[in-house]
Coordinates of C-alpha atoms and ligand atoms in Angstrom, one line a residue:
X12 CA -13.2 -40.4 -20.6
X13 CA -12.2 -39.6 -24.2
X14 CA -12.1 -35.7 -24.6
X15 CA -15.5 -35.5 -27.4
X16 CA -13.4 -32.1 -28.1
X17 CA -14.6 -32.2 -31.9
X18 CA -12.6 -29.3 -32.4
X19 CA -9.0 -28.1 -33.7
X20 CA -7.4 -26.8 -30.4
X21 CA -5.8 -23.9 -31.4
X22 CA -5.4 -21.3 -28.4
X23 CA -5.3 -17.6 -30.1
X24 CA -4.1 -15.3 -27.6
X25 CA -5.9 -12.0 -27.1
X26 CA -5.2 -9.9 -30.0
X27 CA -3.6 -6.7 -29.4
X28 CA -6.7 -4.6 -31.3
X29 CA -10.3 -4.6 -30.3
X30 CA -12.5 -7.3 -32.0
X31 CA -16.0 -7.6 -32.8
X32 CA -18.1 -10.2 -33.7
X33 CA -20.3 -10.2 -36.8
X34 CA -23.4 -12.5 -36.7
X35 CA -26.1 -13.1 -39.7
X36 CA -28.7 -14.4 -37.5
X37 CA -32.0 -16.5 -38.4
X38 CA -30.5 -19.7 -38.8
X39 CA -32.0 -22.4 -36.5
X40 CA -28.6 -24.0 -34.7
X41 CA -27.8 -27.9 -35.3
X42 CA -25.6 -30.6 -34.0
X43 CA -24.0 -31.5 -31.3
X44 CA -21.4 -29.3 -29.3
X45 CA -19.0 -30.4 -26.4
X46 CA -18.8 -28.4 -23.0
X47 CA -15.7 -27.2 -21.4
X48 CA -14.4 -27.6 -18.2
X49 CA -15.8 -24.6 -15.9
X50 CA -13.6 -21.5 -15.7
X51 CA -14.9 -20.9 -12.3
X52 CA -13.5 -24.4 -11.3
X53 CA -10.5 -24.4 -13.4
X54 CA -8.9 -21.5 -11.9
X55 CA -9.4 -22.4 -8.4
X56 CA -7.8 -25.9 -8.8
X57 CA -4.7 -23.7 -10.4
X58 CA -4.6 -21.5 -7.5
X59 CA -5.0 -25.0 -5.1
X60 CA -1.8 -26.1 -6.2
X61 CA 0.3 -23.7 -4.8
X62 CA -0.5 -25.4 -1.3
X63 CA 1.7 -28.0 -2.2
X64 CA 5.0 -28.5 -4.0
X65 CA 4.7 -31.5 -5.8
X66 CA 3.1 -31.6 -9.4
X67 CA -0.3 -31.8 -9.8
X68 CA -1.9 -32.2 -13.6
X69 CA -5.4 -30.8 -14.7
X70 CA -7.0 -32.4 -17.7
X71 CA -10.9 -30.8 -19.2
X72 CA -8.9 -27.2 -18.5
X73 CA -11.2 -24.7 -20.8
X74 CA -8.5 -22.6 -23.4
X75 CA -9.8 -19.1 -22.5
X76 CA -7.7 -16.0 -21.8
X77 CA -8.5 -16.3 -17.7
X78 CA -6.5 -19.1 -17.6
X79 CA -3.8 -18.1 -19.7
X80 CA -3.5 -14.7 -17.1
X81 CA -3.7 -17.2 -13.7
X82 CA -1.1 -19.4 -15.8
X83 CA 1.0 -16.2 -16.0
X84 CA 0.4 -14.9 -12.8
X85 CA 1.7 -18.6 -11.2
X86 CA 4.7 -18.8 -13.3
X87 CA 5.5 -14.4 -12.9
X88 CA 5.7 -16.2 -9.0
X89 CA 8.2 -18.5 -10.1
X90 CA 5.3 -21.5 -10.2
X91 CA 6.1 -23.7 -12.6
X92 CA 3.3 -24.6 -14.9
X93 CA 3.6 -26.6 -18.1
X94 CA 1.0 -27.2 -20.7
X95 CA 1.8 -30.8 -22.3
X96 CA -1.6 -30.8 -24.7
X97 CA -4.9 -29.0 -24.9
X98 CA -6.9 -29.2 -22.1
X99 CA -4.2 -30.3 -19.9
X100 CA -1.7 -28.1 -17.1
X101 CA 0.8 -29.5 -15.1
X102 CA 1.6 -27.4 -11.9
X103 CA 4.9 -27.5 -9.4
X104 CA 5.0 -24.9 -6.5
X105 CA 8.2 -26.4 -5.1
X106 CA 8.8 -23.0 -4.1
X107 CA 8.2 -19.4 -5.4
X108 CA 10.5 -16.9 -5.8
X109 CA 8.1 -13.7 -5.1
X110 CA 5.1 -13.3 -3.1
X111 CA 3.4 -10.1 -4.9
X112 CA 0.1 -10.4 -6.9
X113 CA 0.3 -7.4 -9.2
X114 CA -2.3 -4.6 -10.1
X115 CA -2.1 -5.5 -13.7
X116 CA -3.2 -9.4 -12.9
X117 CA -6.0 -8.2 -10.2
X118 CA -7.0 -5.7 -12.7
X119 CA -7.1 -8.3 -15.7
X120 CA -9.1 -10.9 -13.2
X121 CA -11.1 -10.6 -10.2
X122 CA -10.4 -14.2 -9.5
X123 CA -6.3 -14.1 -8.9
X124 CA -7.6 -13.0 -5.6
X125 CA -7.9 -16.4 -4.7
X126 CA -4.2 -16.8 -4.3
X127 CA -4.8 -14.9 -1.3
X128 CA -5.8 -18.0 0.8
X129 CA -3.1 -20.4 -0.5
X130 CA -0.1 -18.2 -0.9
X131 CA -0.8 -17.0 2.7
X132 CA -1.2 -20.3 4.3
X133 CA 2.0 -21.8 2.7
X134 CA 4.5 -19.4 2.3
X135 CA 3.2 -17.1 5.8
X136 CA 2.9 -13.8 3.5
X137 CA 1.5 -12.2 0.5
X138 CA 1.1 -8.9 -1.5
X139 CA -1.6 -8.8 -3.2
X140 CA -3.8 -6.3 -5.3
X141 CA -7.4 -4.9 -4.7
X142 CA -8.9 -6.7 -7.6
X143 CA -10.8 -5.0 -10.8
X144 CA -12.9 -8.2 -12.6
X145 CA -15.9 -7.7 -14.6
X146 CA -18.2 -4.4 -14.6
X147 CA -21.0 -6.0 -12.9
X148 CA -20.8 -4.4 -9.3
X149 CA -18.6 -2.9 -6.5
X150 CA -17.3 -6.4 -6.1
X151 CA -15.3 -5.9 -2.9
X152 CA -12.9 -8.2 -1.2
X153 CA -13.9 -7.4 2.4
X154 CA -15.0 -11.0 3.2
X155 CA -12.2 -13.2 1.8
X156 CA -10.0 -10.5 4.4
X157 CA -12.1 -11.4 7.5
X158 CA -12.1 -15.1 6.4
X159 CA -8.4 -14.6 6.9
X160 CA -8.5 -12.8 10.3
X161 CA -10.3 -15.3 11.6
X162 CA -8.0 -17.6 11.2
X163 CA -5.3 -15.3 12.5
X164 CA -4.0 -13.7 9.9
X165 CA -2.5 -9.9 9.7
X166 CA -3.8 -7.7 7.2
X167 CA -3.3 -3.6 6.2
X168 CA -4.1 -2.4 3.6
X169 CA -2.5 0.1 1.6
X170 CA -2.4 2.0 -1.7
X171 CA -4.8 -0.7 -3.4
X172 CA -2.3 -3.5 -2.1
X173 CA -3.3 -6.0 1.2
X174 CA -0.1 -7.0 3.2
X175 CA -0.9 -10.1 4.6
X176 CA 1.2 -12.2 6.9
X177 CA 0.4 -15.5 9.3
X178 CA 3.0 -15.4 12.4
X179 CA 3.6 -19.0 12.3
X180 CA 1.1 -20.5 10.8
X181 CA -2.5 -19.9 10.8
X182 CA -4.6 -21.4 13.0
X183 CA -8.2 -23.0 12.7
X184 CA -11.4 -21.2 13.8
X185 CA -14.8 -20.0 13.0
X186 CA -15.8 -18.5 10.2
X187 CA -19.3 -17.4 9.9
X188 CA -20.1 -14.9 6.4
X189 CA -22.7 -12.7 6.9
X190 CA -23.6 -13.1 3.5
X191 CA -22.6 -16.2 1.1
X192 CA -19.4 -15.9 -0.9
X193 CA -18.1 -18.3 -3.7
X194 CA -14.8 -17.1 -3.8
X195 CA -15.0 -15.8 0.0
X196 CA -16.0 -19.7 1.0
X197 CA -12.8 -21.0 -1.5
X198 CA -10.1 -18.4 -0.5
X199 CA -11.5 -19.6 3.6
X200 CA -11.6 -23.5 2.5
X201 CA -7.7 -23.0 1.1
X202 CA -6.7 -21.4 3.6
X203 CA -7.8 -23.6 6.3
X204 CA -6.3 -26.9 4.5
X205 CA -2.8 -26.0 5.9
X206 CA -4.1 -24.2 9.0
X207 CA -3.4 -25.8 12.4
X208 CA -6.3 -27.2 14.0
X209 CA -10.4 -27.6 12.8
X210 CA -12.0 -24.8 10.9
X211 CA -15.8 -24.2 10.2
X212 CA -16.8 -22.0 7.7
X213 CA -20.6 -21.2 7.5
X214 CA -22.6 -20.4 5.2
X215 CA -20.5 -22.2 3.4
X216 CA -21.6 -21.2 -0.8
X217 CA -22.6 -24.5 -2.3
X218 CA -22.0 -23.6 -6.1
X219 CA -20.7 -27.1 -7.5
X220 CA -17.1 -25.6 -8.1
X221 CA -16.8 -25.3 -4.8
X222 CA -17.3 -29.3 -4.4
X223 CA -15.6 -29.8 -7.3
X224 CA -12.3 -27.9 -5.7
X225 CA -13.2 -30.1 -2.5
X226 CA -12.5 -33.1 -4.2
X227 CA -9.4 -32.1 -5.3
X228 CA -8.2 -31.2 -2.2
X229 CA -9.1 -34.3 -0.6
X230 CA -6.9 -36.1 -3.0
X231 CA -4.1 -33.8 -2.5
X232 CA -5.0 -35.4 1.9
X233 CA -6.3 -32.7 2.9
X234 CA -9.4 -33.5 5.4
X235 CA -12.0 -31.5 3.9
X236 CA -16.1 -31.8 3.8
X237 CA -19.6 -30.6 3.7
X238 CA -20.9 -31.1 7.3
X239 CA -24.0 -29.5 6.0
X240 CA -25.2 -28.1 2.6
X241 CA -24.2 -25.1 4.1
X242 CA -21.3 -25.5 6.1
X243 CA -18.0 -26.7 5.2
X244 CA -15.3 -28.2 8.0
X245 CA -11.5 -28.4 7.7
X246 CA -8.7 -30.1 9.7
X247 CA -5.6 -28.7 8.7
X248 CA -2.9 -30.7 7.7
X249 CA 1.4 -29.9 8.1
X250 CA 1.9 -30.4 4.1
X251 CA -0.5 -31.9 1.2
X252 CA 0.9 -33.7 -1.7
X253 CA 0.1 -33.2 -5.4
X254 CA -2.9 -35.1 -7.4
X255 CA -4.6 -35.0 -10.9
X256 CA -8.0 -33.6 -11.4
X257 CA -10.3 -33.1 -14.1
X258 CA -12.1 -30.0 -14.3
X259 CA -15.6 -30.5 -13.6
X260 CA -17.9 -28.8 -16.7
X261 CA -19.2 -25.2 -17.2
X262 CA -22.8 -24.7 -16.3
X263 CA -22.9 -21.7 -17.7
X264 CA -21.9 -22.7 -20.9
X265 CA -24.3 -25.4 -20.7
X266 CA -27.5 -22.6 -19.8
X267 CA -26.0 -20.9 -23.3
X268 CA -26.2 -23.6 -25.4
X269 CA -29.5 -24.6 -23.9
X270 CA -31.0 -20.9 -24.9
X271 CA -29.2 -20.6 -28.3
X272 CA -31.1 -23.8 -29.4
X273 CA -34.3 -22.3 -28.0
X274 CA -34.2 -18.7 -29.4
X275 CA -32.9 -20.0 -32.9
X276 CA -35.7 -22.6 -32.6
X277 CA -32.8 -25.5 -33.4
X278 CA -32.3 -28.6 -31.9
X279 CA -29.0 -29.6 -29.8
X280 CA -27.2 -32.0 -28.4
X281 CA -24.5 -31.2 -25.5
X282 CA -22.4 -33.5 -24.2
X283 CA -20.1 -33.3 -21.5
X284 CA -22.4 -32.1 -19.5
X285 CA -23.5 -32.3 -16.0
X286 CA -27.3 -32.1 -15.6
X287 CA -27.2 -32.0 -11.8
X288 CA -25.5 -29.0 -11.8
X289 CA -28.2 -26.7 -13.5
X290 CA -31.3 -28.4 -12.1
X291 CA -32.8 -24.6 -11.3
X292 CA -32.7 -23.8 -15.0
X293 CA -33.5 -27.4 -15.9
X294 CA -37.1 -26.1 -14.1
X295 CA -37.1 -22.8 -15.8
X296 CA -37.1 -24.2 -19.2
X297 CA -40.1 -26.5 -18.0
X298 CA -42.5 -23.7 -17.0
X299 CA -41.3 -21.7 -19.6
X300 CA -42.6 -24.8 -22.1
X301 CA -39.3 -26.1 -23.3
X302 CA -38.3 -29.4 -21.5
X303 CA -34.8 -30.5 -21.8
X304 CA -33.9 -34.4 -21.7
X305 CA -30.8 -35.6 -19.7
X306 CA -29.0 -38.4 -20.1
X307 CA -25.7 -38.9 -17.9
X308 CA -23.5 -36.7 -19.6
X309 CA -25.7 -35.8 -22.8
X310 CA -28.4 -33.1 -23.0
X311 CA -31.0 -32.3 -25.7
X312 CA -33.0 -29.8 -26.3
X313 CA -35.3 -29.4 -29.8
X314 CA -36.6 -26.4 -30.1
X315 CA -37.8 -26.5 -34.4
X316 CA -41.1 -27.2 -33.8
X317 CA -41.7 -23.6 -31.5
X318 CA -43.6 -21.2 -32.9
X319 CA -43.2 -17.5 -32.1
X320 CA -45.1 -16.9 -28.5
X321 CA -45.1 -20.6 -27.6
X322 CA -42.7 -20.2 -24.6
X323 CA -44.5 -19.0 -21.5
X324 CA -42.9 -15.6 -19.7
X325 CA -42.1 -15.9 -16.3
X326 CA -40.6 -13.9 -13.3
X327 CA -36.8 -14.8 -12.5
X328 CA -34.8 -14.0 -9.4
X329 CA -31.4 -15.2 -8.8
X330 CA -30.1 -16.3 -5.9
X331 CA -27.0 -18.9 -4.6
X332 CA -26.7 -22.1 -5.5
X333 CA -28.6 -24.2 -5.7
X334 CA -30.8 -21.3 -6.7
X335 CA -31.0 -19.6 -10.5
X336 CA -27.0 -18.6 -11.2
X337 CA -26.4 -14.9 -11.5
X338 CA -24.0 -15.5 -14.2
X339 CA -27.4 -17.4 -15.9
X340 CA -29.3 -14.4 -15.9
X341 CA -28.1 -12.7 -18.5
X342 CA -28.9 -16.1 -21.3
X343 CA -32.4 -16.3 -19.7
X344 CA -33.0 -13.2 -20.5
X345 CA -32.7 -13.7 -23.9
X346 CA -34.7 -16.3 -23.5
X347 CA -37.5 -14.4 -21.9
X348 CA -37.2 -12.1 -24.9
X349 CA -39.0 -14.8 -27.1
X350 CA -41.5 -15.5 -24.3
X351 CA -45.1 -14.2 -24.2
X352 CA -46.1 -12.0 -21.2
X353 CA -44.2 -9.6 -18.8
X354 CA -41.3 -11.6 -17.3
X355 CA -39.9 -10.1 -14.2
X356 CA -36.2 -10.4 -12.8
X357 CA -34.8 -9.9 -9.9
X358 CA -31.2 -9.5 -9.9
X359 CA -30.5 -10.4 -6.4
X360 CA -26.6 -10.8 -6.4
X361 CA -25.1 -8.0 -8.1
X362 CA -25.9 -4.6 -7.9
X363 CA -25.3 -3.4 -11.8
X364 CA -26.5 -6.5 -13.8
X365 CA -29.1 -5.5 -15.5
X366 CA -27.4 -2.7 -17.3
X367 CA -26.9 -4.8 -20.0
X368 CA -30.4 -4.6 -20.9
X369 CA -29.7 -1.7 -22.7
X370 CA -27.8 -3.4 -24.9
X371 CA -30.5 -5.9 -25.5
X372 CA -32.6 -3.1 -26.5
X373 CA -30.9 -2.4 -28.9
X374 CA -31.7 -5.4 -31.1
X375 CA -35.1 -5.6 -30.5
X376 CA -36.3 -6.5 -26.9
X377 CA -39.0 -5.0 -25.1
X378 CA -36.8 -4.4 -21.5
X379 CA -37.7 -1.8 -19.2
X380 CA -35.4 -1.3 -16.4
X381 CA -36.5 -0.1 -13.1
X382 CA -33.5 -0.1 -10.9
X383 CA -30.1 -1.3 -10.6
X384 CA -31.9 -4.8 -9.8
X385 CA -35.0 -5.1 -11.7
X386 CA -36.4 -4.9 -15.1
X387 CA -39.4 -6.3 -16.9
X388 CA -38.9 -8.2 -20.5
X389 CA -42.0 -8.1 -22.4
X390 CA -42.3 -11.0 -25.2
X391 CA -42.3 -12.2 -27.7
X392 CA -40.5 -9.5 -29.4
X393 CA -38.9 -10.5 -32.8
X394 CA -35.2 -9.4 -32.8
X395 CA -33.6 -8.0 -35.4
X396 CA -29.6 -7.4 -36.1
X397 CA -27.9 -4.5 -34.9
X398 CA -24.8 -2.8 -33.5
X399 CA -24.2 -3.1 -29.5
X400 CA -21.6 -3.7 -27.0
X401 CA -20.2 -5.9 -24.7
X402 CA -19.8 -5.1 -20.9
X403 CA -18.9 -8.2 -19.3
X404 CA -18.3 -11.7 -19.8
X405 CA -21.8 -13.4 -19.6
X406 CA -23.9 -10.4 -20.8
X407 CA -21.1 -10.7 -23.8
X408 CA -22.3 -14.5 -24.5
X409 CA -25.7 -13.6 -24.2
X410 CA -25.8 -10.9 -27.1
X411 CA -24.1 -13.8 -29.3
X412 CA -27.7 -15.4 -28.3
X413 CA -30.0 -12.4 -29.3
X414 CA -27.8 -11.7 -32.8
X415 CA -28.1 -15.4 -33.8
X416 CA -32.2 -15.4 -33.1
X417 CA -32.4 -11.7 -34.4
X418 CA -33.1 -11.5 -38.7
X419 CA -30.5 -9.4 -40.2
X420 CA -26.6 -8.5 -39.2
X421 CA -25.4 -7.7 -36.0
X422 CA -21.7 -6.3 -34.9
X423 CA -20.9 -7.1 -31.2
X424 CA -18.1 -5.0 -29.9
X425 CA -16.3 -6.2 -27.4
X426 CA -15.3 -10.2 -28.4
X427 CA -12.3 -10.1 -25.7
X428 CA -14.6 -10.1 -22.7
X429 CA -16.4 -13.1 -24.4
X430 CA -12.9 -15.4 -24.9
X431 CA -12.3 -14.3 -21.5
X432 CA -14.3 -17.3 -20.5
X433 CA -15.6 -19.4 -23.6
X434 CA -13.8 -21.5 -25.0
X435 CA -13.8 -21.4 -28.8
X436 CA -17.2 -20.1 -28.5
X437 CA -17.3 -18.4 -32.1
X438 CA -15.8 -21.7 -33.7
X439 CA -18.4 -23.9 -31.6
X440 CA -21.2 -21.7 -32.7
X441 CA -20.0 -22.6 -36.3
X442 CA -19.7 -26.1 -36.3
X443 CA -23.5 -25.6 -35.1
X444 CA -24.6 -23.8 -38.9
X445 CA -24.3 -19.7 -37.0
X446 CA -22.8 -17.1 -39.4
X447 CA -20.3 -15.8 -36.6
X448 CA -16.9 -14.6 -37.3
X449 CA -14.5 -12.8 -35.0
X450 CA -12.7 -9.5 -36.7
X451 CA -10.8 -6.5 -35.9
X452 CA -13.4 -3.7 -34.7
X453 CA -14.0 -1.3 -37.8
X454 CA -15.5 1.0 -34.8
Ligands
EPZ8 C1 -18.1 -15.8 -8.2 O1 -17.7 -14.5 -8.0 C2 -17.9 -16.1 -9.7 N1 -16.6 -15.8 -10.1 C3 -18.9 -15.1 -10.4 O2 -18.8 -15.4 -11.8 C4 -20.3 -15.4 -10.0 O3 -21.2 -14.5 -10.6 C5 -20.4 -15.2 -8.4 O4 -19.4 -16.1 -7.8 C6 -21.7 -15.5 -7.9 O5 -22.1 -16.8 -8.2 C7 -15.6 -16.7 -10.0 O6 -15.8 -17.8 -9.4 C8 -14.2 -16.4 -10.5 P1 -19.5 -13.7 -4.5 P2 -17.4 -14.0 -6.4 O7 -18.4 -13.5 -3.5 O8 -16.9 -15.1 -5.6 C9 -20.5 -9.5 -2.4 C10 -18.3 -15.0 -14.1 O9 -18.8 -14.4 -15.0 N2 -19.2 -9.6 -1.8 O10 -20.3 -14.9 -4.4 O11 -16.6 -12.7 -6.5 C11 -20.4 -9.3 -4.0 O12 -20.2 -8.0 -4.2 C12 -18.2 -14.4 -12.7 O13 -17.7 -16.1 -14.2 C13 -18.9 -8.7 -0.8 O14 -19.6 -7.8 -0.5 O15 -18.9 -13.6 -6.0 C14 -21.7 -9.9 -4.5 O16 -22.7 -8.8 -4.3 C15 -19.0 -13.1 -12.6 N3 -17.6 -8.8 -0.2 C16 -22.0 -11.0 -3.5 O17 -21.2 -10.8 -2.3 C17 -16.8 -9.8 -0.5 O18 -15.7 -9.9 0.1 C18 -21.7 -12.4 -4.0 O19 -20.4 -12.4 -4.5 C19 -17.1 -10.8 -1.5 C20 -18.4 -10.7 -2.1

């Protein structure tokens, strides 16, 4: 499939200062905007190639600064990953030369943890760092470690570093979560792909990444699949060989553009997409009053003939796939902002998510907050620009939502965490008629 990429690749990366965004917001959005290829997919099928040494070539690979850092932290292994055109990564383990996943990467990106389960299970050893990641939660790593006990590995931990080592090899077995983990179910799958023997790993998370990294496994021979919706079973194989994949697209980006068309009362098209993936939000936007057509790859949403308080509130609770996406709630809240009645959510997954209400408060919305997990949005409340700042990656996308429907200017501190997993995001809202530019933080 031709790449509908309608814009100038042109990977900036992270400037050295702080950046803000600047938004003049009241401008219905327009057009029609191409999705990326999901970071949460993208850098799992990075970290997958390192069970192998022969190349294996990504193409639909978003341009955001988490894959430049997993790009870095493969090649500061001695990976060698080339980058023949946008979109597109080429990656040869043949062999690595060191076996130590810094502080500084773990502390950059929660998800270079997933190196855990591959590095491990080829090479019989890693050091690797306690992850940071986003300031959404505790986020510990407990899980993934068990996942790797269970299938015989040795683990201490010390000074913020795990020493892990597989006498041998590791061996198949029984993994049962007590709770479901993405990353926890992908660092188990990897593992288990070069393990000796069967492996069962339940629940198994069901997020479509995860089926998405499955089918690029089972390319690379691996013997790898959904028993149940729930459960995933391996049979590990003595080596795996290297494929090409393309990176299945970003929900989340998808939810985004969805909402900025509805809270800028615009009308979109997206294409790229994949509408079986966001089926739960595809439902919201129906009770809320704001149907969304799909077709194959294309969505549309018109929002221009809404008038203030036509969109119905509604209580939200997130939950695992195939359930409303955590990294969802922040956009739908935004969206419950121009909603009439009390909306209630239910942060289920995280326990500091809703923080970033605050923030929303400041341009307008009517949020109160009752704990670390719930709050109540009262709508419709008419936004208006204002200063605020970015905590984390999806709350940071989700501001860009409430400056464009607010009236008046708004500066966003904080842009970095926003390119961290958006691609282009500030050009795409362009192209679309926003007023967004990206700057060097006069705070
Ligand atoms: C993945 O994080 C995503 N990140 C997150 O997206 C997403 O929000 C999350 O899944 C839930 O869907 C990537 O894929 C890189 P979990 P992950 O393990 O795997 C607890 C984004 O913005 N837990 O499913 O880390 C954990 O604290 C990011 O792209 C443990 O207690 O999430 C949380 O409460 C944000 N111990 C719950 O489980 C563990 O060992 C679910 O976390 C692991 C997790």
């Amino acid at each position: 499939m031709a790449d509908a990429r309608p814009f100038h690749w042109e990977y900036r990366p992270e400037p050295a200062a702080p950046e803000a965004f600047r938004i003049e917001g009241g401008a219905p959005l327009r057009g029609t905007v191409a999705v990326s290829g999901a970071k949460n997919a993208a850098l799992k099928l990075l970290a997958a190639a390192v069970l192998t040494g022969e190349r294996c070539r990504f193409e639909n690979v978003p341009e955001i600064e988490d894959v430049r850092v997993m790009v870095q932290v493969l090649t500061d292994l001695g990976v060698v990953v080339d980058h023949p055109a946008p979109g597109v990564y080429e990656v040869a383990a043949g062999d690595v030369d060191w076996l130590f996943i810094p502080l500084e990467a773990a502390a950059k990106m929660r998800a270079s943890f997933i190196l855990l389960g591959p590095l491990l299970t080829r090479f019989g050893r890693v050091i690797i760092s306690n992850p940071g990641g986003d300031r959404i939660g505790r986020r510990p790593v407990n899980l993934h470690v068990d996942a790797m006990r269970a299938l015989g590995a040795e683990i201490d931990y010390r000074n913020g570093y795990y020493y892990a080592q597989a006498p041998g090899r590791l061996r198949g077995g029984e993994i049962t979560f007590p709770q479901v983990t993405v990353m926890g179910t992908e660092n188990a799958m990897l593992a288990a792909c070069l393990a000796e023997g069967r492996t069962v790993i339940h629940p198994a998370a069901q997020e479509p990444e995860i089926d998405d990294l499955m089918a690029f496994l089972v390319k690379m021979g691996a013997e790898v699949a959904r028993t149940a919706p729930d459960t995933i079973e391996v049979h590990g194989q003595r080596r795996l060989r290297g494929a090409n994949h393309r990176v299945v697209p970003d929900r989340i980006e998808t939810g985004t553009f969805l909402v900025a068309a509805a809270v800028t009362g615009g009308k979109l098209t997206l294409e790229n997409a994949a509408c079986e993936h966001v089926g739960a939000l595809l439902d919201l936007f129906a009770r809320v009053g704001l149907p969304v057509r799909c077709e194959g790859t294309r969505m549309e949403v018109d929002a221009t003939g809404l008038r203030p308080g036509d969109l119905r509130g509604l209580d939200i609770e997130t939950a695992p796939y195939p359930g409303l996406a955590t990294d969802l709630q922040p956009p739908v809240c935004v969206l419950l902002t121009q909603a009439t009645g009390d909306s209630h959510v239910h942060e289920a997954i995280f326990e500091d998510r809703i923080e970033w209400l605050g923030e929303l408060r400041k341009l307008g919305a009517t949020v109160d907050i009752a704990d670390a997990h719930n709050a109540v949005i009262r709508g419709p409340a008419r936004l208006h620009g204002a200063e605020a700042s970015i905590g984390d990656l999806r709350a940071g996308a989700s501001l860009i939502l409430a400056a464009l429907a607010a009236e008046g200017t708004s500066l966003i501190h904080g842009a970095h965490h926003v390119h961290r997993g958006y691609e282009n995001i500030d050009r795409k809202f362009q192209q679309l008629g926003a007023t967004i530019t990206r700057s060097a933080d006069p705070a």
